[in-house]
Amino acid sequence: MRESLLGELMDRFCVLPGVGPKSAQRMAMHLLQRERSRGLQLAQVMERAMREIGNCERCRTFTELAICNRCQDAERDGSKLCIVESPSDVMAIDRATEFKGLYFVLMGQLSPLDGIGPAELGLDVLQQRLSATGLEELIIATSSTVEGETTAHYITEMARAVQLPVTRLAQGVPMGGELEFLDGGTLQHAFKGRQQV
Ligand SMILES: [Zn+2]
């Protein structure tokens, strides 16, 4: 028997995190019954986003531009560079803190067993940023998982090699907690109380 289009639509929704067959069915039915035109808009923006969004050449965050808006913003303070694991962390720090420096997004954590080494995290690009003039503080905001700590240690050594001061977020970030799931107050506190390592 040939699989129905409806069946395929429901299957495709299961690609989303936390979405199982039941939720997928509810989403598909909802769009078909009540939201056809918005469903089409969703399909169109999904298509464009999947094709056009790449990574910023400077900070690696998601953007459809060669250099993202944040990196192009002359108002931001180029003397501070904050290292995070994901674009969601950038958004969380922007929301919760007064930080107006620049970011570098690793897009992951060092995890040799999964084949994620320095090259996969763009650390060669970061190396060039570290040696650039005008940089005065490197803020490492990786998560407190084992991989996050390993990554932080590696980057701290890179910064030491060029005598760049490194700070890390203060206590308050729960062990194994990932930055993007922290509440704003805790993140703000951790960020403000960052300490030199
Ligand atoms: Zn950028």
PDB file of C-alpha atoms and ligand atoms in Angstrom:
ATOM      1  CA  MET A   1       0.000   0.000   0.000  1.00  0.00           C
ATOM      2  CA  ARG A   2       1.256   3.437  -0.900  1.00  0.00           C
ATOM      3  CA  GLU A   3       1.834   5.701   2.061  1.00  0.00           C
ATOM      4  CA  SER A   4      -0.543   8.645   2.261  1.00  0.00           C
ATOM      5  CA  LEU A   5       0.576  12.254   2.139  1.00  0.00           C
ATOM      6  CA  LEU A   6      -1.080  12.778   5.509  1.00  0.00           C
ATOM      7  CA  GLY A   7       0.963   9.923   6.940  1.00  0.00           C
ATOM      8  CA  GLU A   8       4.133  11.426   5.550  1.00  0.00           C
ATOM      9  CA  LEU A   9       3.311  14.864   6.976  1.00  0.00           C
ATOM     10  CA  MET A  10       2.822  13.370  10.430  1.00  0.00           C
ATOM     11  CA  ASP A  11       6.079  11.438  10.110  1.00  0.00           C
ATOM     12  CA  ARG A  12       7.970  14.611   9.194  1.00  0.00           C
ATOM     13  CA  PHE A  13       6.769  16.472  12.280  1.00  0.00           C
ATOM     14  CA  CYS A  14       8.417  13.781  14.393  1.00  0.00           C
ATOM     15  CA  VAL A  15      11.798  15.269  13.410  1.00  0.00           C
ATOM     16  CA  LEU A  16      11.146  18.069  15.931  1.00  0.00           C
ATOM     17  CA  PRO A  17      12.555  17.599  19.438  1.00  0.00           C
ATOM     18  CA  GLY A  18       9.960  16.375  21.916  1.00  0.00           C
ATOM     19  CA  VAL A  19       7.409  15.593  19.224  1.00  0.00           C
ATOM     20  CA  GLY A  20       6.130  12.027  19.149  1.00  0.00           C
ATOM     21  CA  PRO A  21       3.489  10.457  16.885  1.00  0.00           C
ATOM     22  CA  LYS A  22       0.572  11.829  18.916  1.00  0.00           C
ATOM     23  CA  SER A  23       1.735  15.436  18.893  1.00  0.00           C
ATOM     24  CA  ALA A  24       2.673  15.100  15.238  1.00  0.00           C
ATOM     25  CA  GLN A  25      -0.845  13.964  14.442  1.00  0.00           C
ATOM     26  CA  ARG A  26      -2.327  16.880  16.377  1.00  0.00           C
ATOM     27  CA  MET A  27      -0.115  19.373  14.513  1.00  0.00           C
ATOM     28  CA  ALA A  28      -0.933  17.960  11.100  1.00  0.00           C
ATOM     29  CA  MET A  29      -4.678  17.909  11.824  1.00  0.00           C
ATOM     30  CA  HIS A  30      -4.625  21.413  13.244  1.00  0.00           C
ATOM     31  CA  LEU A  31      -2.936  22.847  10.170  1.00  0.00           C
ATOM     32  CA  LEU A  32      -5.201  21.002   7.745  1.00  0.00           C
ATOM     33  CA  GLN A  33      -8.431  21.784   9.578  1.00  0.00           C
ATOM     34  CA  ARG A  34      -7.867  25.342  10.693  1.00  0.00           C
ATOM     35  CA  GLU A  35      -4.666  26.919   9.476  1.00  0.00           C
ATOM     36  CA  ARG A  36      -4.138  26.161   5.816  1.00  0.00           C
ATOM     37  CA  SER A  37      -2.817  29.569   4.842  1.00  0.00           C
ATOM     38  CA  ARG A  38      -0.533  29.854   7.840  1.00  0.00           C
ATOM     39  CA  GLY A  39       0.549  26.293   7.202  1.00  0.00           C
ATOM     40  CA  LEU A  40       1.632  27.375   3.725  1.00  0.00           C
ATOM     41  CA  GLN A  41       3.496  30.354   5.202  1.00  0.00           C
ATOM     42  CA  LEU A  42       5.200  27.984   7.613  1.00  0.00           C
ATOM     43  CA  ALA A  43       6.227  25.732   4.736  1.00  0.00           C
ATOM     44  CA  GLN A  44       7.620  28.672   2.775  1.00  0.00           C
ATOM     45  CA  VAL A  45       9.616  30.179   5.607  1.00  0.00           C
ATOM     46  CA  MET A  46      10.853  26.716   6.563  1.00  0.00           C
ATOM     47  CA  GLU A  47      12.096  26.176   3.021  1.00  0.00           C
ATOM     48  CA  ARG A  48      13.869  29.550   2.932  1.00  0.00           C
ATOM     49  CA  ALA A  49      15.369  29.134   6.386  1.00  0.00           C
ATOM     50  CA  MET A  50      16.717  25.663   5.653  1.00  0.00           C
ATOM     51  CA  ARG A  51      18.274  26.837   2.392  1.00  0.00           C
ATOM     52  CA  GLU A  52      19.464  30.331   3.271  1.00  0.00           C
ATOM     53  CA  ILE A  53      20.560  30.335   6.892  1.00  0.00           C
ATOM     54  CA  GLY A  54      24.250  29.643   7.277  1.00  0.00           C
ATOM     55  CA  ASN A  55      26.896  30.629   9.787  1.00  0.00           C
ATOM     56  CA  CYS A  56      28.419  34.066  10.356  1.00  0.00           C
ATOM     57  CA  GLU A  57      32.001  34.123   9.080  1.00  0.00           C
ATOM     58  CA  ARG A  58      33.124  35.957  12.193  1.00  0.00           C
ATOM     59  CA  CYS A  59      31.168  34.484  15.108  1.00  0.00           C
ATOM     60  CA  ARG A  60      29.602  31.349  13.547  1.00  0.00           C
ATOM     61  CA  THR A  61      26.087  32.067  14.768  1.00  0.00           C
ATOM     62  CA  PHE A  62      23.129  31.359  12.505  1.00  0.00           C
ATOM     63  CA  THR A  63      22.505  34.095   9.950  1.00  0.00           C
ATOM     64  CA  GLU A  64      21.500  34.491   6.317  1.00  0.00           C
ATOM     65  CA  LEU A  65      24.223  37.159   5.959  1.00  0.00           C
ATOM     66  CA  ALA A  66      27.962  36.638   5.475  1.00  0.00           C
ATOM     67  CA  ILE A  67      28.583  38.669   8.656  1.00  0.00           C
ATOM     68  CA  CYS A  68      25.713  38.757  11.164  1.00  0.00           C
ATOM     69  CA  ASN A  69      24.051  41.952  12.414  1.00  0.00           C
ATOM     70  CA  ARG A  70      25.657  41.682  15.848  1.00  0.00           C
ATOM     71  CA  CYS A  71      29.170  41.428  14.412  1.00  0.00           C
ATOM     72  CA  GLN A  72      28.451  44.388  12.105  1.00  0.00           C
ATOM     73  CA  ASP A  73      27.108  46.560  14.930  1.00  0.00           C
ATOM     74  CA  ALA A  74      29.704  49.305  15.512  1.00  0.00           C
ATOM     75  CA  GLU A  75      28.071  50.134  18.864  1.00  0.00           C
ATOM     76  CA  ARG A  76      29.148  46.818  20.370  1.00  0.00           C
ATOM     77  CA  ASP A  77      32.309  46.637  22.456  1.00  0.00           C
ATOM     78  CA  GLY A  78      34.970  44.753  20.522  1.00  0.00           C
ATOM     79  CA  SER A  79      37.262  44.512  23.562  1.00  0.00           C
ATOM     80  CA  LYS A  80      35.115  41.742  25.100  1.00  0.00           C
ATOM     81  CA  LEU A  81      34.486  38.401  23.445  1.00  0.00           C
ATOM     82  CA  CYS A  82      32.074  35.905  24.970  1.00  0.00           C
ATOM     83  CA  ILE A  83      32.385  32.234  24.010  1.00  0.00           C
ATOM     84  CA  VAL A  84      29.150  30.248  24.019  1.00  0.00           C
ATOM     85  CA  GLU A  85      28.079  26.851  22.743  1.00  0.00           C
ATOM     86  CA  SER A  86      24.977  27.748  20.764  1.00  0.00           C
ATOM     87  CA  PRO A  87      23.025  30.614  19.182  1.00  0.00           C
ATOM     88  CA  SER A  88      20.390  30.034  21.905  1.00  0.00           C
ATOM     89  CA  ASP A  89      23.024  30.966  24.503  1.00  0.00           C
ATOM     90  CA  VAL A  90      23.646  34.261  22.673  1.00  0.00           C
ATOM     91  CA  MET A  91      19.939  35.025  22.869  1.00  0.00           C
ATOM     92  CA  ALA A  92      19.792  34.058  26.556  1.00  0.00           C
ATOM     93  CA  ILE A  93      22.748  36.327  27.460  1.00  0.00           C
ATOM     94  CA  ASP A  94      21.339  39.190  25.371  1.00  0.00           C
ATOM     95  CA  ARG A  95      18.001  38.882  27.165  1.00  0.00           C
ATOM     96  CA  ALA A  96      19.325  38.494  30.700  1.00  0.00           C
ATOM     97  CA  THR A  97      22.430  40.692  30.873  1.00  0.00           C
ATOM     98  CA  GLU A  98      23.743  44.104  29.896  1.00  0.00           C
ATOM     99  CA  PHE A  99      26.577  42.532  27.880  1.00  0.00           C
ATOM    100  CA  LYS A 100      27.335  44.603  24.789  1.00  0.00           C
ATOM    101  CA  GLY A 101      30.490  42.884  23.631  1.00  0.00           C
ATOM    102  CA  LEU A 102      30.874  40.355  20.831  1.00  0.00           C
ATOM    103  CA  TYR A 103      30.283  36.625  20.761  1.00  0.00           C
ATOM    104  CA  PHE A 104      31.894  33.544  19.337  1.00  0.00           C
ATOM    105  CA  VAL A 105      29.579  30.567  18.938  1.00  0.00           C
ATOM    106  CA  LEU A 106      31.203  27.135  19.076  1.00  0.00           C
ATOM    107  CA  MET A 107      28.147  25.290  17.770  1.00  0.00           C
ATOM    108  CA  GLY A 108      28.891  22.424  20.128  1.00  0.00           C
ATOM    109  CA  GLN A 109      31.373  21.157  22.700  1.00  0.00           C
ATOM    110  CA  LEU A 110      34.642  19.290  22.356  1.00  0.00           C
ATOM    111  CA  SER A 111      33.743  15.624  22.253  1.00  0.00           C
ATOM    112  CA  PRO A 112      36.479  13.523  20.649  1.00  0.00           C
ATOM    113  CA  LEU A 113      34.436  10.311  20.919  1.00  0.00           C
ATOM    114  CA  ASP A 114      31.761  11.870  18.722  1.00  0.00           C
ATOM    115  CA  GLY A 115      34.371  13.186  16.299  1.00  0.00           C
ATOM    116  CA  ILE A 116      33.999  16.789  17.486  1.00  0.00           C
ATOM    117  CA  GLY A 117      37.459  18.290  17.784  1.00  0.00           C
ATOM    118  CA  PRO A 118      38.893  21.829  17.646  1.00  0.00           C
ATOM    119  CA  ALA A 119      38.334  22.135  13.884  1.00  0.00           C
ATOM    120  CA  GLU A 120      34.618  21.309  14.176  1.00  0.00           C
ATOM    121  CA  LEU A 121      34.205  24.098  16.738  1.00  0.00           C
ATOM    122  CA  GLY A 122      35.994  26.646  14.560  1.00  0.00           C
ATOM    123  CA  LEU A 123      38.828  27.061  17.037  1.00  0.00           C
ATOM    124  CA  ASP A 124      41.188  27.949  14.186  1.00  0.00           C
ATOM    125  CA  VAL A 125      38.933  30.941  13.448  1.00  0.00           C
ATOM    126  CA  LEU A 126      38.856  31.741  17.164  1.00  0.00           C
ATOM    127  CA  GLN A 127      42.655  31.582  17.300  1.00  0.00           C
ATOM    128  CA  GLN A 128      42.842  34.449  14.814  1.00  0.00           C
ATOM    129  CA  ARG A 129      40.329  36.455  16.832  1.00  0.00           C
ATOM    130  CA  LEU A 130      42.377  35.958  19.993  1.00  0.00           C
ATOM    131  CA  SER A 131      45.510  37.393  18.439  1.00  0.00           C
ATOM    132  CA  ALA A 132      43.689  40.429  17.041  1.00  0.00           C
ATOM    133  CA  THR A 133      44.480  43.749  18.676  1.00  0.00           C
ATOM    134  CA  GLY A 134      41.940  45.466  20.897  1.00  0.00           C
ATOM    135  CA  LEU A 135      40.687  42.326  22.617  1.00  0.00           C
ATOM    136  CA  GLU A 136      40.957  42.688  26.397  1.00  0.00           C
ATOM    137  CA  GLU A 137      38.749  40.026  27.944  1.00  0.00           C
ATOM    138  CA  LEU A 138      37.663  36.577  26.900  1.00  0.00           C
ATOM    139  CA  ILE A 139      34.523  35.453  28.724  1.00  0.00           C
ATOM    140  CA  ILE A 140      33.992  31.702  28.602  1.00  0.00           C
ATOM    141  CA  ALA A 141      30.332  30.820  29.049  1.00  0.00           C
ATOM    142  CA  THR A 142      30.313  27.141  28.140  1.00  0.00           C
ATOM    143  CA  SER A 143      28.009  24.903  30.151  1.00  0.00           C
ATOM    144  CA  SER A 144      29.147  23.031  33.239  1.00  0.00           C
ATOM    145  CA  THR A 145      28.870  19.603  31.672  1.00  0.00           C
ATOM    146  CA  VAL A 146      32.053  17.519  31.396  1.00  0.00           C
ATOM    147  CA  GLU A 147      32.351  18.415  27.702  1.00  0.00           C
ATOM    148  CA  GLY A 148      31.669  22.080  28.460  1.00  0.00           C
ATOM    149  CA  GLU A 149      34.455  22.117  31.052  1.00  0.00           C
ATOM    150  CA  THR A 150      36.870  20.369  28.707  1.00  0.00           C
ATOM    151  CA  THR A 151      36.077  22.921  26.029  1.00  0.00           C
ATOM    152  CA  ALA A 152      36.556  25.805  28.468  1.00  0.00           C
ATOM    153  CA  HIS A 153      39.911  24.412  29.570  1.00  0.00           C
ATOM    154  CA  TYR A 154      41.105  24.074  25.980  1.00  0.00           C
ATOM    155  CA  ILE A 155      40.118  27.642  25.104  1.00  0.00           C
ATOM    156  CA  THR A 156      41.629  29.009  28.325  1.00  0.00           C
ATOM    157  CA  GLU A 157      44.979  27.505  27.269  1.00  0.00           C
ATOM    158  CA  MET A 158      44.661  29.138  23.837  1.00  0.00           C
ATOM    159  CA  ALA A 159      44.050  32.519  25.486  1.00  0.00           C
ATOM    160  CA  ARG A 160      46.953  32.048  27.937  1.00  0.00           C
ATOM    161  CA  ALA A 161      49.283  31.464  25.027  1.00  0.00           C
ATOM    162  CA  VAL A 162      48.567  34.993  23.808  1.00  0.00           C
ATOM    163  CA  GLN A 163      48.368  36.501  27.338  1.00  0.00           C
ATOM    164  CA  LEU A 164      44.679  37.323  27.051  1.00  0.00           C
ATOM    165  CA  PRO A 165      42.757  37.585  30.355  1.00  0.00           C
ATOM    166  CA  VAL A 166      40.015  34.964  30.704  1.00  0.00           C
ATOM    167  CA  THR A 167      36.923  35.113  32.893  1.00  0.00           C
ATOM    168  CA  ARG A 168      34.309  32.473  33.589  1.00  0.00           C
ATOM    169  CA  LEU A 169      30.765  32.818  34.806  1.00  0.00           C
ATOM    170  CA  ALA A 170      30.373  32.850  38.596  1.00  0.00           C
ATOM    171  CA  GLN A 171      28.881  30.055  40.639  1.00  0.00           C
ATOM    172  CA  GLY A 172      25.165  29.771  40.223  1.00  0.00           C
ATOM    173  CA  VAL A 173      25.293  27.918  36.959  1.00  0.00           C
ATOM    174  CA  PRO A 174      24.088  24.457  38.030  1.00  0.00           C
ATOM    175  CA  MET A 175      26.358  21.492  37.332  1.00  0.00           C
ATOM    176  CA  GLY A 176      25.401  19.926  34.053  1.00  0.00           C
ATOM    177  CA  GLY A 177      23.047  22.813  33.482  1.00  0.00           C
ATOM    178  CA  GLU A 178      23.042  24.247  30.044  1.00  0.00           C
ATOM    179  CA  LEU A 179      23.037  27.983  29.751  1.00  0.00           C
ATOM    180  CA  GLU A 180      19.942  28.371  27.659  1.00  0.00           C
ATOM    181  CA  PHE A 181      17.782  26.707  30.311  1.00  0.00           C
ATOM    182  CA  LEU A 182      18.873  29.033  33.114  1.00  0.00           C
ATOM    183  CA  ASP A 183      16.392  31.610  34.332  1.00  0.00           C
ATOM    184  CA  GLY A 184      17.285  35.187  33.481  1.00  0.00           C
ATOM    185  CA  GLY A 185      18.079  36.260  37.057  1.00  0.00           C
ATOM    186  CA  THR A 186      20.530  33.429  37.665  1.00  0.00           C
ATOM    187  CA  LEU A 187      22.241  34.016  34.345  1.00  0.00           C
ATOM    188  CA  GLN A 188      22.502  37.760  34.959  1.00  0.00           C
ATOM    189  CA  HIS A 189      24.004  37.116  38.392  1.00  0.00           C
ATOM    190  CA  ALA A 190      26.477  34.555  37.028  1.00  0.00           C
ATOM    191  CA  PHE A 191      27.487  36.879  34.234  1.00  0.00           C
ATOM    192  CA  LYS A 192      27.986  39.940  36.437  1.00  0.00           C
ATOM    193  CA  GLY A 193      29.992  37.945  38.961  1.00  0.00           C
ATOM    194  CA  ARG A 194      32.343  36.415  36.409  1.00  0.00           C
ATOM    195  CA  GLN A 195      35.818  35.743  37.704  1.00  0.00           C
ATOM    196  CA  GLN A 196      39.246  35.670  36.219  1.00  0.00           C
ATOM    197  CA  VAL A 197      40.762  32.221  35.809  1.00  0.00           C
TER     198      VAL A 197
HETATM  199 ZN    ZN B   1      28.566  37.222  13.727  1.00  0.00          ZN
END
